[in-house]
Amino acid sequence: MKPWAYYNEIEPAAAHLLRALIAANVIMPGEVDTRSIKDVQPDDLNGFTQCHFFAGGGIWSVAARLAGWPDERPLWSASCPCQGESVAGKKLGADDPRHLWPDCIRIIRARRPTVVVGEQVARAAGTHWLDGVWADMEGENYAFRAVDFPACAVDAPHIRHRLYWAGVAEEGMAESDGGMGGRRANEPQRGSQ
């Protein structure tokens, strides 16, 4: 089967940019869906190798290609809107109507992608957003890790801390790590002492 990507983006300008980047082969070939993630059903994703929610300018597809991740290798990205977590926003967290993680995990539960990555404002680690995502992912048997990574670490002229996270399905880890689920033998599971 030919690799084919699904890009979910509600902003018209960003959707237009995604289509232009697909046409220029900057990002993986695919389809752009402008519906809200709330309206996306798991079966809508049949036949797609990669799925990028809140796709913006296609940065996860670009990053995957730059990292040598082949188009035919499954990958999901879900960089949820940050307004509810941002210092510049109303700081409503889970009460913000743009808190869309519940819709992401609904689709992840149903489809069971092997690898899911995302990005969020670093403040989300202090507002319990990350705790909820971590608990949901581990509850679905994903090995999960997150790192706070400032933009200045890659020579940007500002600090702008971002929280990058990744989840790998435990069953997808079995052969590559001896069944440890991404944990070292002496590393406790999150929340255990």
PDB file of C-alpha atoms in Angstrom:
ATOM      1  CA  MET A   1       0.000   0.000   0.000  1.00  0.00           C
ATOM      2  CA  LYS A   2       1.246   3.486  -0.868  1.00  0.00           C
ATOM      3  CA  PRO A   3       2.016   5.649   2.199  1.00  0.00           C
ATOM      4  CA  TRP A   4      -0.704   8.235   2.647  1.00  0.00           C
ATOM      5  CA  ALA A   5      -1.048  10.835   5.392  1.00  0.00           C
ATOM      6  CA  TYR A   6      -4.060  12.328   7.120  1.00  0.00           C
ATOM      7  CA  TYR A   7      -3.747  15.978   8.169  1.00  0.00           C
ATOM      8  CA  ASN A   8      -6.412  17.386  10.470  1.00  0.00           C
ATOM      9  CA  GLU A   9      -6.459  21.202  10.604  1.00  0.00           C
ATOM     10  CA  ILE A  10      -9.439  23.530  11.120  1.00  0.00           C
ATOM     11  CA  GLU A  11      -7.717  26.831  10.287  1.00  0.00           C
ATOM     12  CA  PRO A  12      -8.310  27.657   6.581  1.00  0.00           C
ATOM     13  CA  ALA A  13      -4.919  29.340   6.034  1.00  0.00           C
ATOM     14  CA  ALA A  14      -3.054  26.418   7.597  1.00  0.00           C
ATOM     15  CA  ALA A  15      -5.094  23.903   5.561  1.00  0.00           C
ATOM     16  CA  HIS A  16      -4.203  25.852   2.400  1.00  0.00           C
ATOM     17  CA  LEU A  17      -0.522  25.766   3.397  1.00  0.00           C
ATOM     18  CA  LEU A  18      -0.704  21.998   4.019  1.00  0.00           C
ATOM     19  CA  ARG A  19      -2.113  21.431   0.526  1.00  0.00           C
ATOM     20  CA  ALA A  20       0.677  23.552  -0.990  1.00  0.00           C
ATOM     21  CA  LEU A  21       3.342  21.640   0.975  1.00  0.00           C
ATOM     22  CA  ILE A  22       1.855  18.317  -0.175  1.00  0.00           C
ATOM     23  CA  ALA A  23       1.912  19.528  -3.801  1.00  0.00           C
ATOM     24  CA  ALA A  24       5.559  20.589  -3.399  1.00  0.00           C
ATOM     25  CA  ASN A  25       6.450  17.216  -1.770  1.00  0.00           C
ATOM     26  CA  VAL A  26       7.739  19.004   1.342  1.00  0.00           C
ATOM     27  CA  ILE A  27       5.459  16.891   3.518  1.00  0.00           C
ATOM     28  CA  MET A  28       4.119  13.406   3.048  1.00  0.00           C
ATOM     29  CA  PRO A  29       1.400  13.068   0.382  1.00  0.00           C
ATOM     30  CA  GLY A  30      -2.083  12.875   1.817  1.00  0.00           C
ATOM     31  CA  GLU A  31      -5.434  14.466   2.508  1.00  0.00           C
ATOM     32  CA  VAL A  32      -6.341  17.537   4.530  1.00  0.00           C
ATOM     33  CA  ASP A  33      -9.474  17.296   6.676  1.00  0.00           C
ATOM     34  CA  THR A  34     -10.761  20.636   7.990  1.00  0.00           C
ATOM     35  CA  ARG A  35     -13.307  19.216  10.422  1.00  0.00           C
ATOM     36  CA  SER A  36     -12.879  19.563  14.168  1.00  0.00           C
ATOM     37  CA  ILE A  37     -11.220  16.560  15.789  1.00  0.00           C
ATOM     38  CA  LYS A  38     -14.495  16.252  17.726  1.00  0.00           C
ATOM     39  CA  ASP A  39     -16.137  15.176  14.454  1.00  0.00           C
ATOM     40  CA  VAL A  40     -13.414  12.725  13.384  1.00  0.00           C
ATOM     41  CA  GLN A  41     -14.338   9.077  13.845  1.00  0.00           C
ATOM     42  CA  PRO A  42     -11.761   6.281  14.153  1.00  0.00           C
ATOM     43  CA  ASP A  43     -12.920   4.640  10.912  1.00  0.00           C
ATOM     44  CA  ASP A  44     -12.258   7.915   9.056  1.00  0.00           C
ATOM     45  CA  LEU A  45      -8.564   7.066   9.425  1.00  0.00           C
ATOM     46  CA  ASN A  46      -8.649   3.751   7.555  1.00  0.00           C
ATOM     47  CA  GLY A  47      -5.884   3.492   4.962  1.00  0.00           C
ATOM     48  CA  PHE A  48      -3.643   6.255   6.343  1.00  0.00           C
ATOM     49  CA  THR A  49      -0.048   5.438   7.262  1.00  0.00           C
ATOM     50  CA  GLN A  50       0.464   8.624   9.251  1.00  0.00           C
ATOM     51  CA  CYS A  51      -2.056  10.873  11.010  1.00  0.00           C
ATOM     52  CA  HIS A  52      -1.266  14.433  12.085  1.00  0.00           C
ATOM     53  CA  PHE A  53      -3.865  16.202  14.233  1.00  0.00           C
ATOM     54  CA  PHE A  54      -3.675  19.980  14.719  1.00  0.00           C
ATOM     55  CA  ALA A  55      -1.353  19.750  11.713  1.00  0.00           C
ATOM     56  CA  GLY A  56      -0.656  23.488  11.361  1.00  0.00           C
ATOM     57  CA  GLY A  57       2.129  23.892   8.822  1.00  0.00           C
ATOM     58  CA  GLY A  58       2.927  20.177   8.647  1.00  0.00           C
ATOM     59  CA  ILE A  59       5.912  20.471  10.961  1.00  0.00           C
ATOM     60  CA  TRP A  60       5.668  16.915  12.310  1.00  0.00           C
ATOM     61  CA  SER A  61       5.793  15.496   8.778  1.00  0.00           C
ATOM     62  CA  VAL A  62       8.765  17.750   7.981  1.00  0.00           C
ATOM     63  CA  ALA A  63      10.515  16.806  11.241  1.00  0.00           C
ATOM     64  CA  ALA A  64       9.938  13.090  10.658  1.00  0.00           C
ATOM     65  CA  ARG A  65      11.429  13.297   7.171  1.00  0.00           C
ATOM     66  CA  LEU A  66      14.417  15.330   8.423  1.00  0.00           C
ATOM     67  CA  ALA A  67      14.988  12.712  11.130  1.00  0.00           C
ATOM     68  CA  GLY A  68      15.024   9.925   8.535  1.00  0.00           C
ATOM     69  CA  TRP A  69      11.604   8.559   9.523  1.00  0.00           C
ATOM     70  CA  PRO A  70      10.302   6.913   6.311  1.00  0.00           C
ATOM     71  CA  ASP A  71       6.885   7.943   5.003  1.00  0.00           C
ATOM     72  CA  GLU A  72       5.806   4.293   5.061  1.00  0.00           C
ATOM     73  CA  ARG A  73       6.488   3.988   8.811  1.00  0.00           C
ATOM     74  CA  PRO A  74       3.385   4.696  10.921  1.00  0.00           C
ATOM     75  CA  LEU A  75       3.416   7.870  13.016  1.00  0.00           C
ATOM     76  CA  TRP A  76       0.739   9.933  14.697  1.00  0.00           C
ATOM     77  CA  SER A  77       1.149  13.463  16.007  1.00  0.00           C
ATOM     78  CA  ALA A  78      -1.195  15.355  18.287  1.00  0.00           C
ATOM     79  CA  SER A  79       0.035  18.782  19.366  1.00  0.00           C
ATOM     80  CA  CYS A  80      -3.143  19.959  21.037  1.00  0.00           C
ATOM     81  CA  PRO A  81      -4.049  23.654  21.197  1.00  0.00           C
ATOM     82  CA  CYS A  82      -2.115  25.395  23.953  1.00  0.00           C
ATOM     83  CA  GLN A  83      -4.387  28.329  24.762  1.00  0.00           C
ATOM     84  CA  GLY A  84      -5.777  26.715  27.906  1.00  0.00           C
ATOM     85  CA  GLU A  85      -2.277  26.098  29.226  1.00  0.00           C
ATOM     86  CA  SER A  86      -0.472  29.194  27.978  1.00  0.00           C
ATOM     87  CA  VAL A  87       0.591  31.991  30.310  1.00  0.00           C
ATOM     88  CA  ALA A  88      -0.753  34.380  27.658  1.00  0.00           C
ATOM     89  CA  GLY A  89      -4.196  32.724  27.715  1.00  0.00           C
ATOM     90  CA  LYS A  90      -6.992  32.595  30.268  1.00  0.00           C
ATOM     91  CA  LYS A  91      -5.307  29.645  32.005  1.00  0.00           C
ATOM     92  CA  LEU A  92      -8.504  27.578  32.062  1.00  0.00           C
ATOM     93  CA  GLY A  93      -6.701  24.269  31.547  1.00  0.00           C
ATOM     94  CA  ALA A  94      -9.152  21.395  31.105  1.00  0.00           C
ATOM     95  CA  ASP A  95     -12.063  23.846  31.390  1.00  0.00           C
ATOM     96  CA  ASP A  96     -11.001  25.623  28.185  1.00  0.00           C
ATOM     97  CA  PRO A  97     -13.249  24.644  25.227  1.00  0.00           C
ATOM     98  CA  ARG A  98     -10.044  24.172  23.210  1.00  0.00           C
ATOM     99  CA  HIS A  99      -8.868  21.415  25.587  1.00  0.00           C
ATOM    100  CA  LEU A 100      -8.969  18.678  22.967  1.00  0.00           C
ATOM    101  CA  TRP A 101      -6.836  15.950  24.539  1.00  0.00           C
ATOM    102  CA  PRO A 102      -9.976  13.900  25.392  1.00  0.00           C
ATOM    103  CA  ASP A 103     -10.743  13.741  21.662  1.00  0.00           C
ATOM    104  CA  CYS A 104      -7.178  12.681  20.870  1.00  0.00           C
ATOM    105  CA  ILE A 105      -7.159   9.844  23.382  1.00  0.00           C
ATOM    106  CA  ARG A 106     -10.604   8.706  22.179  1.00  0.00           C
ATOM    107  CA  ILE A 107      -9.162   8.140  18.707  1.00  0.00           C
ATOM    108  CA  ILE A 108      -5.878   6.703  20.024  1.00  0.00           C
ATOM    109  CA  ARG A 109      -7.808   4.142  22.103  1.00  0.00           C
ATOM    110  CA  ALA A 110      -9.810   3.070  19.086  1.00  0.00           C
ATOM    111  CA  ARG A 111      -6.975   2.912  16.527  1.00  0.00           C
ATOM    112  CA  ARG A 112      -3.939   1.919  18.656  1.00  0.00           C
ATOM    113  CA  PRO A 113      -1.194   3.671  16.628  1.00  0.00           C
ATOM    114  CA  THR A 114       2.303   2.356  17.334  1.00  0.00           C
ATOM    115  CA  VAL A 115       3.921   5.767  17.906  1.00  0.00           C
ATOM    116  CA  VAL A 116       2.276   9.034  18.979  1.00  0.00           C
ATOM    117  CA  VAL A 117       4.207  12.287  19.440  1.00  0.00           C
ATOM    118  CA  GLY A 118       3.191  15.780  20.406  1.00  0.00           C
ATOM    119  CA  GLU A 119       4.198  19.173  21.680  1.00  0.00           C
ATOM    120  CA  GLN A 120       2.698  21.589  24.163  1.00  0.00           C
ATOM    121  CA  VAL A 121       3.685  24.729  26.059  1.00  0.00           C
ATOM    122  CA  ALA A 122       6.008  23.770  28.911  1.00  0.00           C
ATOM    123  CA  ARG A 123       3.606  25.310  31.433  1.00  0.00           C
ATOM    124  CA  ALA A 124       1.365  22.281  30.782  1.00  0.00           C
ATOM    125  CA  ALA A 125       3.695  20.230  32.996  1.00  0.00           C
ATOM    126  CA  GLY A 126       2.765  22.481  35.916  1.00  0.00           C
ATOM    127  CA  THR A 127      -0.982  22.591  35.263  1.00  0.00           C
ATOM    128  CA  HIS A 128      -1.521  18.824  35.356  1.00  0.00           C
ATOM    129  CA  TRP A 129      -2.174  18.629  31.594  1.00  0.00           C
ATOM    130  CA  LEU A 130       0.893  16.445  31.205  1.00  0.00           C
ATOM    131  CA  ASP A 131      -0.168  14.266  34.162  1.00  0.00           C
ATOM    132  CA  GLY A 132      -3.470  13.532  32.448  1.00  0.00           C
ATOM    133  CA  VAL A 133      -1.865  12.753  29.097  1.00  0.00           C
ATOM    134  CA  TRP A 134       0.755  10.565  30.787  1.00  0.00           C
ATOM    135  CA  ALA A 135      -1.881   8.661  32.770  1.00  0.00           C
ATOM    136  CA  ASP A 136      -4.077   8.185  29.695  1.00  0.00           C
ATOM    137  CA  MET A 137      -1.186   6.932  27.560  1.00  0.00           C
ATOM    138  CA  GLU A 138       0.178   4.569  30.193  1.00  0.00           C
ATOM    139  CA  GLY A 139      -3.391   3.414  30.850  1.00  0.00           C
ATOM    140  CA  GLU A 140      -3.521   2.395  27.191  1.00  0.00           C
ATOM    141  CA  ASN A 141      -0.189   0.519  27.531  1.00  0.00           C
ATOM    142  CA  TYR A 142       2.063   3.080  25.921  1.00  0.00           C
ATOM    143  CA  ALA A 143       5.582   3.711  27.190  1.00  0.00           C
ATOM    144  CA  PHE A 144       5.542   7.479  27.662  1.00  0.00           C
ATOM    145  CA  ARG A 145       8.199  10.147  28.054  1.00  0.00           C
ATOM    146  CA  ALA A 146       8.264  13.942  27.930  1.00  0.00           C
ATOM    147  CA  VAL A 147      11.024  16.542  27.868  1.00  0.00           C
ATOM    148  CA  ASP A 148      11.071  20.317  28.314  1.00  0.00           C
ATOM    149  CA  PHE A 149      13.141  21.657  25.434  1.00  0.00           C
ATOM    150  CA  PRO A 150      13.844  25.403  25.033  1.00  0.00           C
ATOM    151  CA  ALA A 151      14.007  26.974  21.578  1.00  0.00           C
ATOM    152  CA  CYS A 152      17.365  28.553  22.421  1.00  0.00           C
ATOM    153  CA  ALA A 153      18.839  25.020  22.502  1.00  0.00           C
ATOM    154  CA  VAL A 154      18.630  25.055  18.699  1.00  0.00           C
ATOM    155  CA  ASP A 155      19.940  28.613  18.344  1.00  0.00           C
ATOM    156  CA  ALA A 156      16.605  30.450  18.328  1.00  0.00           C
ATOM    157  CA  PRO A 157      16.939  34.023  19.663  1.00  0.00           C
ATOM    158  CA  HIS A 158      14.498  33.342  22.526  1.00  0.00           C
ATOM    159  CA  ILE A 159      14.046  30.790  25.311  1.00  0.00           C
ATOM    160  CA  ARG A 160      10.395  29.673  24.700  1.00  0.00           C
ATOM    161  CA  HIS A 161      10.237  26.360  26.542  1.00  0.00           C
ATOM    162  CA  ARG A 162       8.197  23.640  24.864  1.00  0.00           C
ATOM    163  CA  LEU A 163       7.150  20.256  26.155  1.00  0.00           C
ATOM    164  CA  TYR A 164       7.754  17.436  23.676  1.00  0.00           C
ATOM    165  CA  TRP A 165       6.304  14.012  24.389  1.00  0.00           C
ATOM    166  CA  ALA A 166       6.193  10.576  22.827  1.00  0.00           C
ATOM    167  CA  GLY A 167       4.241   7.404  23.442  1.00  0.00           C
ATOM    168  CA  VAL A 168       5.162   4.008  21.992  1.00  0.00           C
ATOM    169  CA  ALA A 169       2.681   1.140  22.194  1.00  0.00           C
ATOM    170  CA  GLU A 170       4.052  -1.491  24.567  1.00  0.00           C
ATOM    171  CA  GLU A 171       3.282  -4.255  22.064  1.00  0.00           C
ATOM    172  CA  GLY A 172       5.338  -2.357  19.485  1.00  0.00           C
ATOM    173  CA  MET A 173       8.294  -2.316  21.878  1.00  0.00           C
ATOM    174  CA  ALA A 174       8.357  -6.045  22.649  1.00  0.00           C
ATOM    175  CA  GLU A 175      10.955  -7.062  20.075  1.00  0.00           C
ATOM    176  CA  SER A 176      13.145  -3.966  20.261  1.00  0.00           C
ATOM    177  CA  ASP A 177      13.644  -3.830  24.040  1.00  0.00           C
ATOM    178  CA  GLY A 178      13.092  -7.334  25.297  1.00  0.00           C
ATOM    179  CA  GLY A 179       9.539  -6.555  26.347  1.00  0.00           C
ATOM    180  CA  MET A 180      10.549  -3.817  28.816  1.00  0.00           C
ATOM    181  CA  GLY A 181       8.117  -1.329  27.288  1.00  0.00           C
ATOM    182  CA  GLY A 182      10.802   1.320  26.906  1.00  0.00           C
ATOM    183  CA  ARG A 183      11.864   1.168  30.571  1.00  0.00           C
ATOM    184  CA  ARG A 184      15.296   0.178  31.780  1.00  0.00           C
ATOM    185  CA  ALA A 185      15.282  -2.885  34.035  1.00  0.00           C
ATOM    186  CA  ASN A 186      16.051  -0.799  37.140  1.00  0.00           C
ATOM    187  CA  GLU A 187      13.714   2.091  36.292  1.00  0.00           C
ATOM    188  CA  PRO A 188      10.467   2.174  38.304  1.00  0.00           C
ATOM    189  CA  GLN A 189       7.194   2.773  36.564  1.00  0.00           C
ATOM    190  CA  ARG A 190       5.828   6.285  36.942  1.00  0.00           C
ATOM    191  CA  GLY A 191       4.135   6.752  40.286  1.00  0.00           C
ATOM    192  CA  SER A 192       5.779   3.726  41.953  1.00  0.00           C
ATOM    193  CA  GLN A 193       8.464   3.912  44.634  1.00  0.00           C
TER     194      GLN A 193
END
